[in-house]
XYZ file of C-alpha atoms in Angstrom:
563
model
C 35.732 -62.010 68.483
C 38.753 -60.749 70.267
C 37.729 -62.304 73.443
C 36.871 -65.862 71.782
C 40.542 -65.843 70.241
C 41.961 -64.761 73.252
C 40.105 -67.902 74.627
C 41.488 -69.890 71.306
C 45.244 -69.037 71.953
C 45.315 -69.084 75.954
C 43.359 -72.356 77.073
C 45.004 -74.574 74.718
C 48.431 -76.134 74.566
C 50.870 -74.790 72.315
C 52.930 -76.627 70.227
C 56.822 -75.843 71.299
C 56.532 -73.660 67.486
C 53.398 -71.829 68.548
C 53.658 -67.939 68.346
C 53.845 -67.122 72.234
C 51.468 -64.094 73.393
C 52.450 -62.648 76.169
C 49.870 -59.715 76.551
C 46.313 -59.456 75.721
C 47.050 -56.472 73.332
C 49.538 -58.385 71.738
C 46.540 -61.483 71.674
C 44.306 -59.414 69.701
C 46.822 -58.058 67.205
C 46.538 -61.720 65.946
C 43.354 -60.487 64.436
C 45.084 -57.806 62.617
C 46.518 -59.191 59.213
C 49.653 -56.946 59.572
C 50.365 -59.153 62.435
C 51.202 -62.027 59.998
C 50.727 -61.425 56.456
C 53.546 -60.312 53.962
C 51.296 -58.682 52.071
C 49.409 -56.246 54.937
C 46.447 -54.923 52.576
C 44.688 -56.162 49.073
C 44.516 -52.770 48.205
C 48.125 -52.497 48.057
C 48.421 -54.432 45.353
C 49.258 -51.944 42.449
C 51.559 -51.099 39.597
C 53.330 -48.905 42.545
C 53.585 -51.490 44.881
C 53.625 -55.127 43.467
C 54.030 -57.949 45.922
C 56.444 -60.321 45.179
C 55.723 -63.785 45.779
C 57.651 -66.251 47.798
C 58.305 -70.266 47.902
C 58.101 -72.253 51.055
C 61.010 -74.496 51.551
C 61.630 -76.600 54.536
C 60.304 -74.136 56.526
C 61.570 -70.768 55.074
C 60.213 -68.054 52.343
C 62.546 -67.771 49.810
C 62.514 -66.474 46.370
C 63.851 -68.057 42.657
C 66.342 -66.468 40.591
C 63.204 -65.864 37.918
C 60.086 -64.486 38.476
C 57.211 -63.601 35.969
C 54.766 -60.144 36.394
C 51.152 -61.041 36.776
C 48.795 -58.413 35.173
C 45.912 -56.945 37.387
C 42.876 -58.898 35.689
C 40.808 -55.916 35.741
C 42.793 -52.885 34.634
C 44.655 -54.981 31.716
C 47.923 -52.971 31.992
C 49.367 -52.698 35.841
C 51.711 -55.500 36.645
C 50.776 -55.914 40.331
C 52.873 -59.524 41.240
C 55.684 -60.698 40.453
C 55.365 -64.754 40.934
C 58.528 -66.844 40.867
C 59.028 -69.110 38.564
C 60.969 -71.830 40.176
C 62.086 -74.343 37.148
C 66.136 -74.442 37.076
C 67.384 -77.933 38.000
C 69.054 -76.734 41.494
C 65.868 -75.383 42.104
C 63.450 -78.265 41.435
C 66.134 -80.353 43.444
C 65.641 -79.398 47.221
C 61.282 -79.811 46.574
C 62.120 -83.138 45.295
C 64.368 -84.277 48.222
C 61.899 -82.776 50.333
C 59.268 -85.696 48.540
C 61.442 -88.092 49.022
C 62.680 -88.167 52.562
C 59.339 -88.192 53.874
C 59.076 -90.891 55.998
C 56.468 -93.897 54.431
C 54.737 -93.815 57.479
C 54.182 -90.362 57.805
C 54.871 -87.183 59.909
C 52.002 -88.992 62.518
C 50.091 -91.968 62.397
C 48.107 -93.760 65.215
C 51.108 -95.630 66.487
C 53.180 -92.730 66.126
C 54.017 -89.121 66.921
C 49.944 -89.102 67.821
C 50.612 -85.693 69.721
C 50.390 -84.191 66.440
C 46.463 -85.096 66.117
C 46.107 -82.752 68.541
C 48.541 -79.969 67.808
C 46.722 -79.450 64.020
C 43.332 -80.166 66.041
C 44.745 -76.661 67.703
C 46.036 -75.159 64.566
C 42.892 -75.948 62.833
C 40.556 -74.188 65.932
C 43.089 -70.679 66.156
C 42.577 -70.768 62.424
C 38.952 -70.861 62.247
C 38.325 -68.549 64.860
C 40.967 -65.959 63.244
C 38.916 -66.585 59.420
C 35.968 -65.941 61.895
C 36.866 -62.158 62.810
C 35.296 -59.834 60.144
C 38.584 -58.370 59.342
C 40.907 -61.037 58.655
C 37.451 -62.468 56.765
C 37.061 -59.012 54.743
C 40.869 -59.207 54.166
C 41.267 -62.826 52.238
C 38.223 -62.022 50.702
C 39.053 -59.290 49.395
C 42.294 -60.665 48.101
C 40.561 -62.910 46.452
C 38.903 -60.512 44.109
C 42.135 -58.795 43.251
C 43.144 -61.893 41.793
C 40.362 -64.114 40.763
C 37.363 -61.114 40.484
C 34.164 -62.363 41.320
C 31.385 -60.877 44.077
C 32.007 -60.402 47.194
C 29.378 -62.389 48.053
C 30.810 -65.150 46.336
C 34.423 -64.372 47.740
C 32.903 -64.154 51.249
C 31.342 -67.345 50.963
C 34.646 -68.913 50.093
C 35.689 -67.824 53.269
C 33.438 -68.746 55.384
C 33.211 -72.129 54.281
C 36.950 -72.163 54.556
C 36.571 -70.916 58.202
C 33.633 -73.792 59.118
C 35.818 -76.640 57.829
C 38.406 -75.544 60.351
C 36.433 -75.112 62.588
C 34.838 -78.544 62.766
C 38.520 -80.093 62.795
C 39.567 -78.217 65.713
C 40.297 -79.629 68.909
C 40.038 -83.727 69.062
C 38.199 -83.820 66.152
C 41.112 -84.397 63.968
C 42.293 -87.480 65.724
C 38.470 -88.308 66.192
C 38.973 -88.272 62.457
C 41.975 -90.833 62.385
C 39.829 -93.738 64.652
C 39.854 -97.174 63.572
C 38.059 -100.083 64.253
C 38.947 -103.137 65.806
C 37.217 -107.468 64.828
C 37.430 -110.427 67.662
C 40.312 -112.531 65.940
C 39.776 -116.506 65.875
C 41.251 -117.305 69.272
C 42.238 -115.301 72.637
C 44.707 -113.017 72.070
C 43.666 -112.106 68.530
C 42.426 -109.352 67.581
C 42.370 -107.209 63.988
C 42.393 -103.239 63.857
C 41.784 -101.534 60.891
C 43.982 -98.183 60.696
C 43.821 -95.036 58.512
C 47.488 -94.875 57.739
C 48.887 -91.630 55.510
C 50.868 -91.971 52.669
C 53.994 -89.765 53.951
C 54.859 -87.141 51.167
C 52.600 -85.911 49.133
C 51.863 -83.417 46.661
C 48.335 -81.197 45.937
C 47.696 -78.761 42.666
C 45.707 -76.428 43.197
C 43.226 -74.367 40.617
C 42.470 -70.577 39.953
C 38.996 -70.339 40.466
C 38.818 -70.934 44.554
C 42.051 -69.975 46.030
C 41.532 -70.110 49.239
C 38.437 -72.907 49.262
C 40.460 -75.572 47.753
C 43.820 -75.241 48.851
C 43.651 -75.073 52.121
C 40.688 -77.457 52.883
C 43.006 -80.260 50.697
C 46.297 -79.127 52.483
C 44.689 -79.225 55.928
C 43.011 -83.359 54.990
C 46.856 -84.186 54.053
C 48.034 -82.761 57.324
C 45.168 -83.710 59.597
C 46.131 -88.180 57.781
C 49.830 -87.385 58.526
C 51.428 -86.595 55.279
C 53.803 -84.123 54.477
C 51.926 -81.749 51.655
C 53.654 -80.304 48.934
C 51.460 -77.521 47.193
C 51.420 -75.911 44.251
C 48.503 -73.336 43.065
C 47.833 -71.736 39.703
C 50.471 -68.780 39.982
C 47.839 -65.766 38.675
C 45.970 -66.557 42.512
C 48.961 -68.284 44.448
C 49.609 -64.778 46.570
C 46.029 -65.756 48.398
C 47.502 -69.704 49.452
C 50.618 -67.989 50.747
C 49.284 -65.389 52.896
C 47.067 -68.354 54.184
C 50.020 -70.360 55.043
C 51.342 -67.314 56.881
C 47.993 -67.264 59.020
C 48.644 -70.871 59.366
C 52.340 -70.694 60.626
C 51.297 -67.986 62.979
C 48.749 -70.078 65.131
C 51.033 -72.913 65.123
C 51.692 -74.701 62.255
C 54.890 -76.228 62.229
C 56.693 -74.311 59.261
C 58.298 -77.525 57.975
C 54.975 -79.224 57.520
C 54.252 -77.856 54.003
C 56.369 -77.258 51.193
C 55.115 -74.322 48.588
C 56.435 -73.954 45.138
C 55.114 -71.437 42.213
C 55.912 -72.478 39.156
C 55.038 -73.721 35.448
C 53.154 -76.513 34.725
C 55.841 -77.772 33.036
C 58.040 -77.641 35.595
C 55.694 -78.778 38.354
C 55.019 -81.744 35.615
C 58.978 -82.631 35.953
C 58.988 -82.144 39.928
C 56.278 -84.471 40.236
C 57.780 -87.172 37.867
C 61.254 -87.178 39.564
C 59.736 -86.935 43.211
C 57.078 -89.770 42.400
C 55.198 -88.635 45.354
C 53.055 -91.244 47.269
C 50.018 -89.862 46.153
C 49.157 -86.787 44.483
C 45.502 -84.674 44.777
C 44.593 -82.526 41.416
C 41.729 -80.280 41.143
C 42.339 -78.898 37.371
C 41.272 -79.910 33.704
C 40.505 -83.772 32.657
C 43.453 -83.570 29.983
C 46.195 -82.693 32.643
C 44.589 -85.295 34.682
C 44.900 -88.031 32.845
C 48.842 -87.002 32.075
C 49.132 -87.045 35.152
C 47.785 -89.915 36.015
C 50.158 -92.268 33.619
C 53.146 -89.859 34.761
C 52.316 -90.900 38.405
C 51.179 -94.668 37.620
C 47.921 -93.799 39.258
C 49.055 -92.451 42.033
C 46.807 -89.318 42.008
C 43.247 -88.104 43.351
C 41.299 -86.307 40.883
C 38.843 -83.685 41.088
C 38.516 -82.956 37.756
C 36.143 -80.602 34.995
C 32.549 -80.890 35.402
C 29.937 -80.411 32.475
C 27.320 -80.144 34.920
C 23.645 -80.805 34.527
C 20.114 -80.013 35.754
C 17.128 -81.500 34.865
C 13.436 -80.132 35.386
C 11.129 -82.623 35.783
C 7.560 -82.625 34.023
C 5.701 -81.751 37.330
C 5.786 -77.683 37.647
C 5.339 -76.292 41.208
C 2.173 -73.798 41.353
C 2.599 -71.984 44.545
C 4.222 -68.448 44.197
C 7.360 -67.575 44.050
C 8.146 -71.311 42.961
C 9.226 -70.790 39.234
C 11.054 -67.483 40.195
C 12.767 -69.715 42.701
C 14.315 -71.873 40.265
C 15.179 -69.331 37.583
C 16.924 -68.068 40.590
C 19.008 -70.994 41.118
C 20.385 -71.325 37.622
C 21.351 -68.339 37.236
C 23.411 -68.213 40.166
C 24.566 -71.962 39.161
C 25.405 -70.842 35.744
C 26.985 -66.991 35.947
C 28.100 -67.112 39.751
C 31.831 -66.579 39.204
C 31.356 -65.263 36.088
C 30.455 -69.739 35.179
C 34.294 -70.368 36.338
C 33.131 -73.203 38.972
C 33.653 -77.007 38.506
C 29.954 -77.088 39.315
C 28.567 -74.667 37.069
C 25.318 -75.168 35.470
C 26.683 -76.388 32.200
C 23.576 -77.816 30.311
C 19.690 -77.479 31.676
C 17.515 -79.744 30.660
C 13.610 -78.370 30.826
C 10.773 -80.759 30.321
C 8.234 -78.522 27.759
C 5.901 -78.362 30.430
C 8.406 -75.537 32.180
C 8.785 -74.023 28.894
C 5.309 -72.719 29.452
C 6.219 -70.826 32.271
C 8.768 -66.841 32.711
C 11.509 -69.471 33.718
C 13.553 -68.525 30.755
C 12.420 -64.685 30.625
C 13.233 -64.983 34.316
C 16.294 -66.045 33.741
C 17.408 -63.697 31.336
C 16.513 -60.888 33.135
C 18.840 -61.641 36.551
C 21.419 -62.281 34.252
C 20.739 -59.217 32.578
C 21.506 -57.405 35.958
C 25.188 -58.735 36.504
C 27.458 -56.342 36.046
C 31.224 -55.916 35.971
C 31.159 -53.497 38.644
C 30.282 -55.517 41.257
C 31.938 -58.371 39.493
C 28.928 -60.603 39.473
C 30.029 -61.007 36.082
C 33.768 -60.594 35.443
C 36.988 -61.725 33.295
C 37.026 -65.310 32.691
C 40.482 -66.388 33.328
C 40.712 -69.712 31.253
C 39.494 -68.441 27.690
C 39.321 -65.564 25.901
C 36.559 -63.456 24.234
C 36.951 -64.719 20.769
C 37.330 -68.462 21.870
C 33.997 -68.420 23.502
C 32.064 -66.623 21.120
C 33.397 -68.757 18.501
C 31.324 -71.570 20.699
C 28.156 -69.918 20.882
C 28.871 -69.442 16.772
C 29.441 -73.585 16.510
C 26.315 -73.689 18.947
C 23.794 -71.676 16.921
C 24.879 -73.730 13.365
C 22.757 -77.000 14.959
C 19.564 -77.145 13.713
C 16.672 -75.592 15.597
C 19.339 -73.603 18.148
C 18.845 -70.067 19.068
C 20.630 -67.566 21.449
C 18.326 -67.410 24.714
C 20.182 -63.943 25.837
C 24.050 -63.045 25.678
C 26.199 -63.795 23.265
C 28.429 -60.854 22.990
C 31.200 -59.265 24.439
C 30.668 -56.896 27.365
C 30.326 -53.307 26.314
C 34.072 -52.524 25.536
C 33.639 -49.140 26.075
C 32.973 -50.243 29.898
C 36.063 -52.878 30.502
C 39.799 -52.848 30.393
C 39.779 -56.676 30.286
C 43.299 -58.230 29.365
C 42.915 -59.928 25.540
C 44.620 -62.719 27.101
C 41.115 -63.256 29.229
C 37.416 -63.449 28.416
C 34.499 -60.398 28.888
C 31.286 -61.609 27.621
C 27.938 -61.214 28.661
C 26.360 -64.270 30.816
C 25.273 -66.504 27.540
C 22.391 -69.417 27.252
C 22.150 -70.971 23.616
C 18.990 -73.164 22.937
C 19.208 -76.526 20.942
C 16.780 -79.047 20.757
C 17.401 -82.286 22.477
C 17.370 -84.162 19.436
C 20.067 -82.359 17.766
C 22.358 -82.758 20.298
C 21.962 -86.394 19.489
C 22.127 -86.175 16.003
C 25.309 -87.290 16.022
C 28.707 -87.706 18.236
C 30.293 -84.508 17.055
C 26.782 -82.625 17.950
C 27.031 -84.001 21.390
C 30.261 -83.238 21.929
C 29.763 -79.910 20.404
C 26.795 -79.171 23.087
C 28.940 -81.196 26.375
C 31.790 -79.652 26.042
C 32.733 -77.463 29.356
C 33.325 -74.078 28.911
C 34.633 -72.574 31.738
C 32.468 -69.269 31.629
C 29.478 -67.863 31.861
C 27.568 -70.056 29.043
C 25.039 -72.706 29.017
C 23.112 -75.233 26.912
C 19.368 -75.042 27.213
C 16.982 -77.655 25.965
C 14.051 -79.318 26.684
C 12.174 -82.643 26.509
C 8.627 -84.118 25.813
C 6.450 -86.949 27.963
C 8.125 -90.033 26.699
C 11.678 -89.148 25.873
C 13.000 -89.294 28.995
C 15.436 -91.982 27.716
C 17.069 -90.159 25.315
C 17.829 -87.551 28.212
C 19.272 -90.360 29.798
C 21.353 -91.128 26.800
C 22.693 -87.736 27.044
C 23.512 -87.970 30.188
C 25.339 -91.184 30.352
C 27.359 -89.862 27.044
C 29.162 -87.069 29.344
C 32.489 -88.241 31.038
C 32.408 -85.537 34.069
C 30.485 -86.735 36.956
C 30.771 -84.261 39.050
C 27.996 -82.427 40.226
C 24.277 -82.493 38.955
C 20.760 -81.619 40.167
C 17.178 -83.132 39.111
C 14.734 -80.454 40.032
C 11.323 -82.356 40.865
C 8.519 -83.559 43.764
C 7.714 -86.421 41.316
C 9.260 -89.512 43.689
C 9.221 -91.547 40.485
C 11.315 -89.371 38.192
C 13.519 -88.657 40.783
C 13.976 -92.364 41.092
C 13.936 -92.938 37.476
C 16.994 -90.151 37.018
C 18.820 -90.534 40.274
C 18.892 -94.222 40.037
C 20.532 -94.294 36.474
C 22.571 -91.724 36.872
C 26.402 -91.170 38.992
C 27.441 -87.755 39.494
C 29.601 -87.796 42.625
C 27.866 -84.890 44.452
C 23.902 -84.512 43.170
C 21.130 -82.231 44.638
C 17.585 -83.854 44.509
C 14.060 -81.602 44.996
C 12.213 -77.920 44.421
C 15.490 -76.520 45.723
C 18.385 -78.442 43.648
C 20.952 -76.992 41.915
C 24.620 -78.040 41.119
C 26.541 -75.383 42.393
C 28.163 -74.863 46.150
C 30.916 -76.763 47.846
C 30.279 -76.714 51.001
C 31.575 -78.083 54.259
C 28.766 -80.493 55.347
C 28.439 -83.008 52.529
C 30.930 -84.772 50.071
C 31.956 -82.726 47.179
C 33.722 -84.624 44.754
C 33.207 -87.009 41.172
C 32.071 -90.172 41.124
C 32.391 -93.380 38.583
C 36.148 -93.144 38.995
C 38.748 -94.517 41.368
C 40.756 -91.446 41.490
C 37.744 -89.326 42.772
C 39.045 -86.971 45.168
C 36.615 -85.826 47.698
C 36.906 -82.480 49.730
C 35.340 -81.138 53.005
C 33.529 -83.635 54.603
C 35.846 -86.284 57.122
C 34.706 -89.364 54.248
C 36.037 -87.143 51.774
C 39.355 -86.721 54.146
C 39.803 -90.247 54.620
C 39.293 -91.676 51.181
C 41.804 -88.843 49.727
C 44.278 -88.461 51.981
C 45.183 -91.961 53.833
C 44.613 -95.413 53.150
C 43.380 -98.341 55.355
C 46.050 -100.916 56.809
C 45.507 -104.071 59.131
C 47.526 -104.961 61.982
C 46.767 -108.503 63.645
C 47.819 -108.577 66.926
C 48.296 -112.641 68.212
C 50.312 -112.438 70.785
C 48.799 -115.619 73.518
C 50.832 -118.594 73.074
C 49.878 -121.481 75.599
C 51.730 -124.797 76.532
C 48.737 -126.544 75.372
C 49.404 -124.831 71.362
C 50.825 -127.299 68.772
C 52.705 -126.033 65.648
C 50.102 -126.213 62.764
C 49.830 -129.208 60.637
C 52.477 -129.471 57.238
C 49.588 -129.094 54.287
């Protein structure tokens, strides 16, 4: 690894801000996260040694006259952060100018400043090779538990799908990214080309649950189209964005390029409304969305809350292992992360025929092996105990509805939780299909998204496949969804009437995992914000423009006719 960043950080061309290395020990201390983070370890993140926090502005780290402690989400007592919280109106102000003065056409564009395609092409490859080396990969991952606890596993793979987006950006790829297309005009000399153009400064607000994932892969689109990002993340994980940036500045990222603010909603609600950014990408709830989006006139990107769903078809695979397969899958797409993923398994829908299968004993026992001491089931940060078992309560007063497994509150004796956050055990309630769709309050009883480790289970005969399509037509979130069949019929019959943005189809489907290869992202809305793949890039974060060039005049033209 040493020798393939050495490689990284030698051949290319630096930009005039690019660290310089002058030895090849001093090369490979790049590797080392003491080389460039603020914070040197995860594990020294303790009541003894809290890390303060720091905005980015114009290029510099610098702190607020406030800041707020953030409580270690496992122990429930140490304060291990302190987080500013930037919100006075001399402190808003310089963010806002920062908005403003953007240029309209960008940092970079293809007419313009096109050198920078390949500087972040450069940035992007140094990155990904550094995310590549098992330390600085153990390191961010690791950080990521301190702050948002799930598996390491799960933390891992947020890295390394971090680390494989960069890495396909590096190099030319980024202004490979940025090609156009040019149309024969209707005489010599014209010609049309079709241009992605950016939208100059912009703003991105960023979640809890993947604080590395999301966050960077949205900053780096907005750099890679030309804009000028400014980004806020949820302040409980923020500490993981800004040692990121950090890495970022250290293998070449201009420092000016991104602006970084920690503060409250409220007061990010305010910056956003005075800077009227160009456009503005949220990954978050679908309430703060849509305030958003009449605070920004629709000037916003959305990736918002998915009540995700998975549907078994009627044809049950009968080779071994198959079943145990699929339990396998949702129970990783429903308790992964403890259920705090946009994609979570929200609501499976079994025909019968499954029903007479160990699926559901099958799934009850892996979840029965998650544990909070490897965190593969942990605090969830968005609710707290008694809010979610006062669900499962609503849940079990339908008529025919039973608890699966779950239900309770991890073992208290075991946990030093925070009350402000939720421990309970990974959670499936039954109810039948047909009282979901009693009535509207049943239905939005059973859709609505929890953001934990809980599902809806229920099931459906030969012949009611419409009403499962009613159901699923009733929910607003499109985001992710998976129909689990060979059957090419019902998968035509479901896909074909149905819109989630990002759907898995087949034996192996499930509605989980964001990763770098495919669109992830809603659909049925024109503020769907995409993430990962280079369509997702372009549709976010740059719009198309048309220059006509006509520049052949001969003797032989006549002014056109007065009509």
């Amino acid at each position: 690894m040493a020798a393939a960043l050495r490689c990284l950080l030698a051949v290319y061309p630096r930009a005039p801000v690019c660290r310089q290395f002058a030895t090849t020990s001093d090369v490979v201390s790049a590797i080392n996260p003491a080389a460039w983070a603020s914070l040197p370890s995860p594990s020294l993140l303790s009541a003894e040694h809290p890390h303060q926090v720091r905005n980015l502005l114009s290029g510099k780290w610098v702190d607020a006259a406030d800041s707020r402690p953030i409580v270690d989400p496992l122990d429930g007592a140490s304060v291990f952060m302190h987080v500013p919280v930037t919100g006075r109106d001399a402190e808003l102000e310089p963010f806002i100018d920062n908005i403003k003065t953007v240029p309209r056409h960008g940092l970079h564009n293809p007419l313009r400043n096109v050198k920078r395609y390949r500087m972040l092409g450069e940035v992007s490859a140094r990155a990904g090779a550094a995310l590549d080396d098992p330390e600085v990969a153990d390191y961010f991952a690791t950080l990521i538990q301190r702050v948002m606890p799930k598996s390491k596993a799960q933390a891992l793979g947020e890295v390394k799908v971090t680390q494989d987006f960069l890495s396909n950006f590096s190099s030319d790829n980024v202004r490979f990214l940025a090609k156009g297309f040019s149309v024969a005009g209707d005489h010599d000399g014209q010609t049309s080309h079709g241009m992605r153009w950016p939208y100059g400064g912009v703003a991105i607000v960023g979640p809890f649950n993947f604080p590395l994932e999301i966050p960077t892969l949205q900053l780096m689109g907005a750099l890679y189209m030309g804009n000028r990002p400014t980004l806020k993340v949820s302040s409980n994980v923020s500490v993981v964005m800004e040692q990121m940036i950090r890495l970022l500045h250290y293998v070449g990222l201009p420092p000016e390029d991104v602006d970084m603010i920690h503060c409250s909603g409220h007061s990010m609600g305010e910056l956003l409304e005075r800077a009227q950014p160009k456009m503005t990408q949220f990954t978050g709830s679908s309430g703060t969305a849509e305030l958003l989006t009449k605070t920004l006139e629709g000037r916003i990107r959305v990736e918002d809350a998915g009540f995700d769903w998975k549907v078994l078809g009627p044809d049950v695979p009968t080779t071994d292992g198959s079943v145990a397969y699929v339990a396998g899958v949702c129970d990783q797409d429903a308790y992964a992360c403890s259920g705090q993923k946009c994609s979570a398994q929200s609501i499976l829908i079994a025909h019968v025929n499954w029903l007479e299968t160990d699926l559901l004993e099958m799934m009850k026992s892996r979840a029965a092996q998650r544990s909070l001491d490897d965190l593969t089931v942990g605090p969830v940060l968005s609710h707290t105990t008694e809010n979610l078992l006062e669900h499962v309560t609503k849940l079990l007063k339908l008529p025919g509805s039973h608890l699966l497994f779950g239900g309770k509150e991890l073992d208290p004796n075991t946990h030093n939780v925070p009350a402000c956050y939720g421990a309970i055990e990974p959670t499936a309630v039954f109810v039948p299909l047909q009282s979901i769709l009693s009535s509207a309050d049943a239905t939005r009883l059973c859709t609505k998204e929890i953001f934990g480790p809980m599902q809806v289970v229920t099931s459906f005969k030969d012949g009611e496949l419409n009403d499962v399509l009613t159901l699923l037509a009733s929910m607003d979130a499109k985001l992710t969804a998976a129909v689990v069949s060979s059957d090419p019929h019902f998968l035509h019959d479901v896909l074909s009437q149905t819109e989630n943005g990002t759907t898995y189809a087949g034996l192996r489907a499930r509605t989980t995992g964001a990763p770098q290869n495919h669109w992830f992202g809603p659909a049925g809305d024109p503020r769907a914000a995409g993430i990962g793949s280079p369509g997702a890039i372009l549709s976010t974060w740059s719009c198309h423009r048309e220059i006509i060039h006509d520049a052949l005049l001969s003797e032989n033209d006549q002014p056109p006719p007065i009509s």
